[in-house]
XYZ file of C-alpha atoms in Angstrom:
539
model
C 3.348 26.197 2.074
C 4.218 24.154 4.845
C 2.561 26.634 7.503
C -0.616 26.887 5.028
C -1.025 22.708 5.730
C -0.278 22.963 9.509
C -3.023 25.553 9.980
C -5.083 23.541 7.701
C -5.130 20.215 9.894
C -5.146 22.400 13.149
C -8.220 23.976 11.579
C -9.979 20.998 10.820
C -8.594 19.118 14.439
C -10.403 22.105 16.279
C -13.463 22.200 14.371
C -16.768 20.744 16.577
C -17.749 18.533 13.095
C -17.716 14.919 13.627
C -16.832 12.141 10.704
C -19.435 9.560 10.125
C -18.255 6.286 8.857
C -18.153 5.704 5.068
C -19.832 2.052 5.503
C -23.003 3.351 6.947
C -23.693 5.135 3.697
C -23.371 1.527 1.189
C -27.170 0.109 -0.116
C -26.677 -2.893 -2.511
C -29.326 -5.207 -1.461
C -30.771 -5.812 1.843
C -29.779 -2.412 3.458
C -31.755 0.544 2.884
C -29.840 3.584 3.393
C -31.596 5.608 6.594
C -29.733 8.846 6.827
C -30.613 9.339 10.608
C -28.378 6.510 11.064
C -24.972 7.190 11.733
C -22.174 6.177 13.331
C -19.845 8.685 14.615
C -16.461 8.086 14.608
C -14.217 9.519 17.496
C -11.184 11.656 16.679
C -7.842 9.342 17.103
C -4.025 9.173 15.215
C -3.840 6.893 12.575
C -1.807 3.826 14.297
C -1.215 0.369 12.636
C -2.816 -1.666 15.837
C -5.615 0.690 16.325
C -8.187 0.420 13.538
C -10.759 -1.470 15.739
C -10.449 -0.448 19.150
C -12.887 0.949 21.061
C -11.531 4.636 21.284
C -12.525 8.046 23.606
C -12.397 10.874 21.203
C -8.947 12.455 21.473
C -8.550 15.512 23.465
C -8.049 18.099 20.877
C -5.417 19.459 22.414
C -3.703 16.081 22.467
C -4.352 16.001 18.634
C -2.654 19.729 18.567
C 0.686 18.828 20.565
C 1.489 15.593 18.366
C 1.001 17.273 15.165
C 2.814 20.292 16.386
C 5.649 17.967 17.464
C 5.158 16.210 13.812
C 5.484 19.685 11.974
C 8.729 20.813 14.034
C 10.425 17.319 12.792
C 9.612 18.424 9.652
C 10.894 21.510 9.484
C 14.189 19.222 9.614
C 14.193 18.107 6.487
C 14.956 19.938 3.277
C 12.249 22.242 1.734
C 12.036 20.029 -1.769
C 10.754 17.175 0.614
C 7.759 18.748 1.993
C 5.701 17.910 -0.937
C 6.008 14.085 -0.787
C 6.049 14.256 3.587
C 2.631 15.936 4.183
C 0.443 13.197 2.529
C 1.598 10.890 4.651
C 0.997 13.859 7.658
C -2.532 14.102 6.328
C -3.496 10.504 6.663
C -1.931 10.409 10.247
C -4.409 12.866 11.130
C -7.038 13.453 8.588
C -8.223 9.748 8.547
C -10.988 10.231 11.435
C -11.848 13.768 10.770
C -13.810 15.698 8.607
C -13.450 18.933 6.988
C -14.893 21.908 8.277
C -15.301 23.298 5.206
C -18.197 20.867 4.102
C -21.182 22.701 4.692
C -23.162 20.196 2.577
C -23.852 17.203 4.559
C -25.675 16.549 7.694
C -23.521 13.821 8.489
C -19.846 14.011 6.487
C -18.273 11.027 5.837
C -15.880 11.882 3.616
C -12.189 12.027 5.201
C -10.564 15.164 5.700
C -7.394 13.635 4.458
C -9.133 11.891 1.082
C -11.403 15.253 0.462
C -7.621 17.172 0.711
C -6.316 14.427 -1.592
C -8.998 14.568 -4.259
C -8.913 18.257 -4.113
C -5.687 18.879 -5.078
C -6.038 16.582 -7.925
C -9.388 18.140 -9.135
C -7.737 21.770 -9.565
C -4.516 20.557 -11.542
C -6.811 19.716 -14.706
C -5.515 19.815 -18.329
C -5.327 22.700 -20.517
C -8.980 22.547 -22.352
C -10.573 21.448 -18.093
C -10.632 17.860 -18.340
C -8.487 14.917 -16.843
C -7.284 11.343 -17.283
C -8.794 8.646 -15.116
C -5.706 5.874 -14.775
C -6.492 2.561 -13.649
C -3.065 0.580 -13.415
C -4.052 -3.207 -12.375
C -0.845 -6.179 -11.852
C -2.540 -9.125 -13.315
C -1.257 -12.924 -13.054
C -0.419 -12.206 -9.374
C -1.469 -15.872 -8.080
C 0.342 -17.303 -10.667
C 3.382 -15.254 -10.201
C 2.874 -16.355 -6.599
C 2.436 -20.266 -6.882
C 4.617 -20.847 -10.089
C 7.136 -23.953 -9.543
C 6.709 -23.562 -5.572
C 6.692 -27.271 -4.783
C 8.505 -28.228 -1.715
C 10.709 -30.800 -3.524
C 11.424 -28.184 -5.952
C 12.743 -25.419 -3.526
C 14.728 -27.657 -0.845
C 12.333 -28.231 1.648
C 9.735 -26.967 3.339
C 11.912 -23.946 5.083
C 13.135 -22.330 1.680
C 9.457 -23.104 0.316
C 8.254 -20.655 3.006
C 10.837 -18.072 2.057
C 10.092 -18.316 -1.428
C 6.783 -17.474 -0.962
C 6.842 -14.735 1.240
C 9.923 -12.853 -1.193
C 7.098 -12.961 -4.057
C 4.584 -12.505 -2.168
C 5.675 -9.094 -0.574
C 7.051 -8.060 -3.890
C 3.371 -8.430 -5.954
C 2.560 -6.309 -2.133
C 4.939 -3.538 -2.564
C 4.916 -2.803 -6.258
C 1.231 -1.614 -6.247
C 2.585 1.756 -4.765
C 5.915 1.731 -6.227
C 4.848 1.503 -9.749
C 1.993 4.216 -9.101
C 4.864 6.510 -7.477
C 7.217 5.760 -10.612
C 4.729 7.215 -13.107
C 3.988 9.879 -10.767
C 7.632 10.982 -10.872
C 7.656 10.409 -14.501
C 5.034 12.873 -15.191
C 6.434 15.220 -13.035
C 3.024 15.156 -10.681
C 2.783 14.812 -6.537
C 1.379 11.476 -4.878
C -1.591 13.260 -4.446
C -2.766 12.606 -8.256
C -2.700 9.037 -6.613
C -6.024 8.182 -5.631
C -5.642 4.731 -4.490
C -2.855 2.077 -3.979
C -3.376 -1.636 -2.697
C -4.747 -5.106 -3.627
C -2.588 -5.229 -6.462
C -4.136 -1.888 -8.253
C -3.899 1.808 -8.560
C -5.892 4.772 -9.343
C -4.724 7.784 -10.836
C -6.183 11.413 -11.658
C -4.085 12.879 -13.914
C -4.238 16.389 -16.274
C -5.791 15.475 -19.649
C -2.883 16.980 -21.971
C -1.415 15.508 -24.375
C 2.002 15.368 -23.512
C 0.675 13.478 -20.355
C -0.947 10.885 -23.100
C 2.596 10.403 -24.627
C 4.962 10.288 -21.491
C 1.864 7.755 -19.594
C 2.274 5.754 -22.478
C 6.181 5.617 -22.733
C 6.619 5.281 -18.670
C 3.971 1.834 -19.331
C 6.213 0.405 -22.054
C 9.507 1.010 -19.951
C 7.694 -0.381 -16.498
C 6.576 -3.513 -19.074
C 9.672 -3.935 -20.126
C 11.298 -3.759 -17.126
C 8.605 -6.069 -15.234
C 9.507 -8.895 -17.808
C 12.852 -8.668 -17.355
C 12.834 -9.130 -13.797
C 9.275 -11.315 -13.055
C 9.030 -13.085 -16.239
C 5.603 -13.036 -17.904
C 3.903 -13.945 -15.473
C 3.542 -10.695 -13.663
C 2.465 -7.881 -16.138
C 1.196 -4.199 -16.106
C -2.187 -3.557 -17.116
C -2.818 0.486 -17.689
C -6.165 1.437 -18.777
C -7.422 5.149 -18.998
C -10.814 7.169 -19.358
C -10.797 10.736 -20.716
C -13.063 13.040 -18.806
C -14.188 16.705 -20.470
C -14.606 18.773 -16.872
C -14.242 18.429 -12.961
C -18.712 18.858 -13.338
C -18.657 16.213 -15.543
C -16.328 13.801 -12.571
C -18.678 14.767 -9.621
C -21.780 14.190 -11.259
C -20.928 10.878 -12.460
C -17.824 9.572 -10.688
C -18.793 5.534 -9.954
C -19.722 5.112 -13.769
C -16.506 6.637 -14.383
C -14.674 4.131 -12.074
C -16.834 1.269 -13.108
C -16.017 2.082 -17.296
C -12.099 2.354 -16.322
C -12.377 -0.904 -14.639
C -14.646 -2.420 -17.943
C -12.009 -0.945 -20.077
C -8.565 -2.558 -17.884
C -10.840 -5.590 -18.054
C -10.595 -5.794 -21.651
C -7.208 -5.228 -22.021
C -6.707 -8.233 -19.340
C -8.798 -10.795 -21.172
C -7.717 -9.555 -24.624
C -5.403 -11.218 -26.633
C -1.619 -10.552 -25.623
C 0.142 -7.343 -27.912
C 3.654 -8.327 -27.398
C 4.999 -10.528 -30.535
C 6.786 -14.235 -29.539
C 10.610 -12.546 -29.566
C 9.679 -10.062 -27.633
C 8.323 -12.117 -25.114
C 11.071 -14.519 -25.258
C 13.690 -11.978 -24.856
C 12.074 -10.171 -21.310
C 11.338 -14.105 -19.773
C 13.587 -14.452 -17.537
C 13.939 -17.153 -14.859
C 15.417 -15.655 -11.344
C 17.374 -17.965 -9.619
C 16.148 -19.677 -6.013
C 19.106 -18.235 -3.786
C 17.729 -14.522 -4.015
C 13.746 -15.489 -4.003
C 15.106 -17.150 -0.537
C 17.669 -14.667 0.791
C 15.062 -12.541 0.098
C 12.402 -14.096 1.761
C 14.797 -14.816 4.661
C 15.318 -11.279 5.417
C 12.462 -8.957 4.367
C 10.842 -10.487 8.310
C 13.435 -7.824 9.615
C 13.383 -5.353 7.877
C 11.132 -2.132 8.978
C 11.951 0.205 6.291
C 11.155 0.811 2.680
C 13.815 3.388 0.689
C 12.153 4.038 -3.004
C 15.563 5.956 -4.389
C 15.214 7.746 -8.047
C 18.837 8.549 -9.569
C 20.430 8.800 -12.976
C 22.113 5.465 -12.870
C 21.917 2.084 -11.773
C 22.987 1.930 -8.203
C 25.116 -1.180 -8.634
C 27.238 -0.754 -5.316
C 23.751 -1.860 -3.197
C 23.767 -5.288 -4.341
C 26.526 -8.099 -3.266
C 29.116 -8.443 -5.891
C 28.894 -12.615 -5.552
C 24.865 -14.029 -5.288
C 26.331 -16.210 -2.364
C 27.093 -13.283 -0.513
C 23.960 -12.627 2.356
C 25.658 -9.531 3.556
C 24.459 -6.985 0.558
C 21.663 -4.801 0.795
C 18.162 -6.263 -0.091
C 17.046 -4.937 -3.710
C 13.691 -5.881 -3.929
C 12.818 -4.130 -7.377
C 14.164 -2.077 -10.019
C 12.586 0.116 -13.221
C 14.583 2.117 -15.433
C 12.304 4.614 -17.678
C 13.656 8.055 -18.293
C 15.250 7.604 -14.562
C 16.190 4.984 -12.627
C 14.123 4.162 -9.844
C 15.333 1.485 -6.714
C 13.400 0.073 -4.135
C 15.289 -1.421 -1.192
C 14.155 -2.951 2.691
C 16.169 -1.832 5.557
C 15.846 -2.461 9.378
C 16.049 1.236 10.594
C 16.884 5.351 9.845
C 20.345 4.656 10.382
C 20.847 2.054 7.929
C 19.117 4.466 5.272
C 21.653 7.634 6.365
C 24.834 4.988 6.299
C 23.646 3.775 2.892
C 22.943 7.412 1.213
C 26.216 8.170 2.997
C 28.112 5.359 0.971
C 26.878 6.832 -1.928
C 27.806 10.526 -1.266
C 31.693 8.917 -0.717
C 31.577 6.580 -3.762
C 33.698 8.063 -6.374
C 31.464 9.450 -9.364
C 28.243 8.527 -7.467
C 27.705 11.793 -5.724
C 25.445 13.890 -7.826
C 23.552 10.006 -9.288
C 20.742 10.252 -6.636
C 17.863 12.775 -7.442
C 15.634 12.066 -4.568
C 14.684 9.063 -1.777
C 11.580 8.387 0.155
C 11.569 6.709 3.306
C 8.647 4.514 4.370
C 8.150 2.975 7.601
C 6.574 -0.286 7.493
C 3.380 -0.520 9.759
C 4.240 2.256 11.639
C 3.063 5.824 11.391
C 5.731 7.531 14.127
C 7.839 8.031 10.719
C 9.771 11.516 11.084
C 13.366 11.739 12.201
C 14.115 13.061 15.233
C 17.235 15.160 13.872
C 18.237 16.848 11.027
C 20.880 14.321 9.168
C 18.404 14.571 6.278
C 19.488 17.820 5.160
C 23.526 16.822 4.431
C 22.477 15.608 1.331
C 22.097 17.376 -1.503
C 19.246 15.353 -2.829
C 15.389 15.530 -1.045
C 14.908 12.982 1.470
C 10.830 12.892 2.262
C 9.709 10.174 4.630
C 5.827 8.024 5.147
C 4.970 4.647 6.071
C 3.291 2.170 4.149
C 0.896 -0.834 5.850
C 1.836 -4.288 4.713
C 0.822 -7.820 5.420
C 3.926 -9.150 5.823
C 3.952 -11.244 9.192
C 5.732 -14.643 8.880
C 6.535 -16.362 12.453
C 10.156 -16.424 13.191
C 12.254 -18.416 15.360
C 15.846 -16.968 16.240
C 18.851 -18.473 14.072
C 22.025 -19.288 14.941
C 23.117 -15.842 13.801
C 21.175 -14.488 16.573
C 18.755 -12.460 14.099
C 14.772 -13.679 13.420
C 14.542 -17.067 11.009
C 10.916 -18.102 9.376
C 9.541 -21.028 10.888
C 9.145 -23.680 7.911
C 5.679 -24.686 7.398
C 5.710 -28.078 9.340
C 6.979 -25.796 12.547
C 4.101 -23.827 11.610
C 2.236 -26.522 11.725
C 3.021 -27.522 15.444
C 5.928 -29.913 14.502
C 9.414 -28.788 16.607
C 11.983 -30.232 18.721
C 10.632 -29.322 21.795
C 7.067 -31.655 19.949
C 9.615 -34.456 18.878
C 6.456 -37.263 19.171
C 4.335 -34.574 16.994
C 2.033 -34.493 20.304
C -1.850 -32.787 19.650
C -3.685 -32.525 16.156
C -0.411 -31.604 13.809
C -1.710 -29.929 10.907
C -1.522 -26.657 8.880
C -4.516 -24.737 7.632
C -4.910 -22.301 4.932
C -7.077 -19.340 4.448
C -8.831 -17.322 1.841
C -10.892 -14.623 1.742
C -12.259 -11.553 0.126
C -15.114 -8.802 0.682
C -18.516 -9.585 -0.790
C -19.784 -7.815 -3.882
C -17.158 -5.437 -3.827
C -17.307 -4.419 -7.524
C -21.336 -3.322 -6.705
C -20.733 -1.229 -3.867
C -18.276 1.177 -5.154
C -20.079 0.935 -8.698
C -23.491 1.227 -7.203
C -23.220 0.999 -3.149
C -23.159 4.606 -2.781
C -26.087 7.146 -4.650
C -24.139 9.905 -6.104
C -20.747 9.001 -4.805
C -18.175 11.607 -4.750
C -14.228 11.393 -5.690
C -13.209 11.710 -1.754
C -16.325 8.858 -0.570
C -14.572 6.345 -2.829
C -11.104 7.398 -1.956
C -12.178 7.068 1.705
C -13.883 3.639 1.197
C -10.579 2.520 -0.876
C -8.547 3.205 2.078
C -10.016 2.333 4.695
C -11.086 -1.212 3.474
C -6.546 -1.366 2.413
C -6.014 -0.357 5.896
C -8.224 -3.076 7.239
C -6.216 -6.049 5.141
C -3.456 -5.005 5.364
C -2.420 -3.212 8.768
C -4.988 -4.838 10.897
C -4.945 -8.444 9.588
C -0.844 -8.211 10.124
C -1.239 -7.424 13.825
C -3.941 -10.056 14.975
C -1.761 -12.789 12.823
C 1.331 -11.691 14.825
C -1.209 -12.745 17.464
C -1.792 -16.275 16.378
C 1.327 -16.931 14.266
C 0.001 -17.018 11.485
C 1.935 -16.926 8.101
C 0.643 -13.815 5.607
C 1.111 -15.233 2.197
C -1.022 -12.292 0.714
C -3.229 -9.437 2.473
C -4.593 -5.901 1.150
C -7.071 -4.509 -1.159
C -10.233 -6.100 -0.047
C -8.544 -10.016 -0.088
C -6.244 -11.931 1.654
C -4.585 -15.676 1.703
C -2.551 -16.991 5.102
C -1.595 -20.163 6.429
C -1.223 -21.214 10.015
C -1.606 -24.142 12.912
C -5.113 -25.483 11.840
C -6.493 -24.399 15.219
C -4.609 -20.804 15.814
C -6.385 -20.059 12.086
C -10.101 -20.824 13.225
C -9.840 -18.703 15.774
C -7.743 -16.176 13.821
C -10.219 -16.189 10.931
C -13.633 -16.168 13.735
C -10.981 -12.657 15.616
C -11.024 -11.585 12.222
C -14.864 -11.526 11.282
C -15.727 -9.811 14.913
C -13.286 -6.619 13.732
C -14.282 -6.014 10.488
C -17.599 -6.030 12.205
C -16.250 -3.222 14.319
C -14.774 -2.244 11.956
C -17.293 -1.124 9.909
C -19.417 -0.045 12.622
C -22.300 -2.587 12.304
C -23.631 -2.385 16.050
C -24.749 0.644 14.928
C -25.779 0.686 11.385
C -26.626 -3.053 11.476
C -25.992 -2.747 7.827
C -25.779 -6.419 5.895
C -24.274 -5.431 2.790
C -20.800 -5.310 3.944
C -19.551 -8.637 4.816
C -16.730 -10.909 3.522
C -16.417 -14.680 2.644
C -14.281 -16.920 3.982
C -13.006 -20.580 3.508
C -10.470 -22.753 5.390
């Protein structure tokens, strides 16, 4: 397999077909769609700081040499973790070309790397031909966010700041974990995963009904095991449209997505199933010391290990809550497995961790499998082989975040978050509070977003929305991280199509005015001078 997928992205690397971007296509309102007006995208690796720079199409036998180089790291790694690696591989290169097989269209803008995607989804259907359109949707995220945050309530402004960002890069990282759990549930790739980010998921599933059964069980466990860690404030919405034939999706695949959104919609605003002991028994109230160890440390970290094993890996955390030096836990689901997501700073840590667990007594054979992500960065293989001395798969990717807090350096030497008043411009070296000392605060979200995937494109196919999904994700969350590492500004929430961040009053106007001129890059609007993709913002 792996050689078929190496000749497949050399194929489509080589081919003379350009990609056209996806936002030239969108007509809500003032834009009519001209097809003679395109914008052509240039061939380039996916990189986190790259996504509006003014690239020269790649040589492609620059293109050739790094994904050659890519393949041989992968030929490190154990067979069984091929299948979860070459997504991630597709994306790195598939995101700015498009497939050569697509005789159809003048001007392709479908992704080679989404049309792959939807492709393999769209020839695992169920028995009778038909599928199961999944939309899975974490609701009460602000609230979750904000709940009992008060400075007086947290000690201080510094822990405040900590608090915040541990629950805010939890709601950001359980999107795709929760998606991935089901997955492995069900026994299906990532590539059944059509979509990740903003706080929802979209999933293409096999219409069987032992799918039906084991979706619904996996929901109840991740519900129950949601409330018992995030109270019920955070909870899992899973709605689901049944679909007779693959004809049936292409012909009519935005009134598809728009009924599964109607339908998790009216499960949201519907009156709550769970009886008053149940809910009373899952409430529970975490305690400030880990929100804020949490939120103290996740700055550093640079990795992401999602580990699925038979038992509870109790040896990760710190025996006594006072104790900073354990690993950082950030979630934990048991369904028919147990599933663990930790943040580590590097590759190492991960092998010295797995390796702790291959020496603990009893714990040898408890790990099934482990994915390693690497935050904002898409250089993600190992450069040796130490993943094959387990006897578990170890598949690697990277994941793009919003996660950038400013950091000053403690007196332990590693990065500390600036409280918010630092933020602000307030500091010891600015003991007289010298110059306009204030914080601002930012929201923001895309314009009629709901319209142009239900409407925005005629006759949208499976891969165009995929490809619109992503690249809008990649946008808020990779992007806006790297020009608020610019300004210092503080990422309380970014991805999907939305974002909130807080920063020195000035750094944020010009942050937010940065901001506007690359989406409009972005989306290639010198060109199309399309109006209909826009986003609002207010300080």
């Amino acid at each position: 397999m792996l050689e078929t997928e190496h000749q497949l992205l050399e194929k489509a690397i080589g081919a003379s077909k350009s990609l056209f971007a996806i936002f030239d296509r969108i007509a809500v309102e003032k834009h009519e769609f001209k097809d003679q007006r395109r914008s052509e995208l240039p061939k380039v690796i996916l990189t986190a700081d790259g996504l509006t720079t003014e690239f020269k199409r790649a040589a492609d036998a620059d293109l050739k040499s790094h994904l050659n180089s890519d393949f041989e790291r992968l030929k490190n790694l154990r067979d069984s973790a091929h299948v979860d690696t070459l997504p991630y591989l597709f994306q790195k290169y598939g995101w700015r070309i498009a497939d050569p097989d697509d005789s159809e269209k003048k001007y392709p803008d479908e992704a080679f790397c989404d049309r792959f995607r939807a492709n393999q989804a769209l020839e695992k259907p169920g028995a009778t031909g038909g599928y199961l359109l999944v939309k899975g949707d974490l609701t009460g995220i602000q609230e979750y966010i904000y709940h009992n945050i008060q400075a007086g309530k947290t000690g201080g402004l510094g822990n405040l700041a900590k608090r915040l960002r541990a629950r805010s890069t939890l709601v950001s990282l359980l999107t795709d974990f929760v998606a991935n759990v089901i997955l492995r549930e069900l026994g299906l790739s990532s590539y059944h995963l059509m979509f990740a980010g903003g706080g929802h998921f979209n999933l293409l599933l096999p219409n069987d009904p032992e799918i039906k059964v084991r979706l619904n069980m996996t929901t109840e466990s991740l519900d129950k095991s949601m409330r018992a860690q995030f109270g019920d404030r955070l909870e899992l919405i899973i709605a689901h449209m049944e679909i007779k034939s693959r004809e049936e999706l292409e012909k009519n695949t935005s009134l598809y997505f728009e009924a599964v959104n109607v339908e998790r919609d009216h499960k949201k605003y519907s009156q709550h199933r769970k009886d008053l002991a149940d809910l009373f028994d899952h409430r529970v109230e975490k305690g400030k010391r880990k929100e804020i160890r949490m939120g103290g440390l996740f700055p550093r970290q640079r990795y992401l290990l999602e580990i699925v094993s038979t038992e509870k890996l109790r040896y990760f955390e710190p025996e006594d809550e006072r104790d900073f030096r354990g690993d950082l836990v950030l979630a934990e689901f048991t369904t028919q497995a147990h599933y663990t997501l930790l943040a580590i700073k590097s590759k190492g840590e991960a092998e010295n961790l797995l390796l702790k667990n291959k020496a603990e007594k009893g714990q040898d054979e408890n790990i099934q499998s482990v994915l390693i992500l690497a935050l904002n960065d898409t250089d993600f293989l190992p450069n040796d082989n130490w993943a094959t001395e387990f006897d578990f798969p170890i598949s690697f990717g990277f994941r793009f975040l919003g996660k950038n807090a400013p950091t000053k350096i403690g007196q332990d030497g590693e990065p500390e978050i600036l409280d918010f008043s630092e933020i602000a411009g307030k500091s010891k070296e600015n003991p007289k509070n010298d110059g306009f000392v204030r914080l601002g605060s930012l929201m923001l979200d895309v314009d009629n977003l709901g319209l142009i995937f239900s409407h925005g494109i005629k006759n949208a196919s499976l891969a165009q929305i995929i490809t619109l999904s992503r690249e809008m994700n990649y946008f808020f969350t990779a992007h806006f991280d790297q020009r608020a590492k610019e300004q210092n500004i503080y990422v309380v929430y970014s991805g999907g199509d939305d974002a909130f961040a807080v920063g020195k009053w000035d750094k944020l106007m010009k942050f937010t005015k940065t901001l506007r001129e690359d989406f409009q890059k972005f989306i290639c609007y010198e060109e199309n001078k399309n109006p209909d993709v826009h986003f609002s913002a207010g300080i």
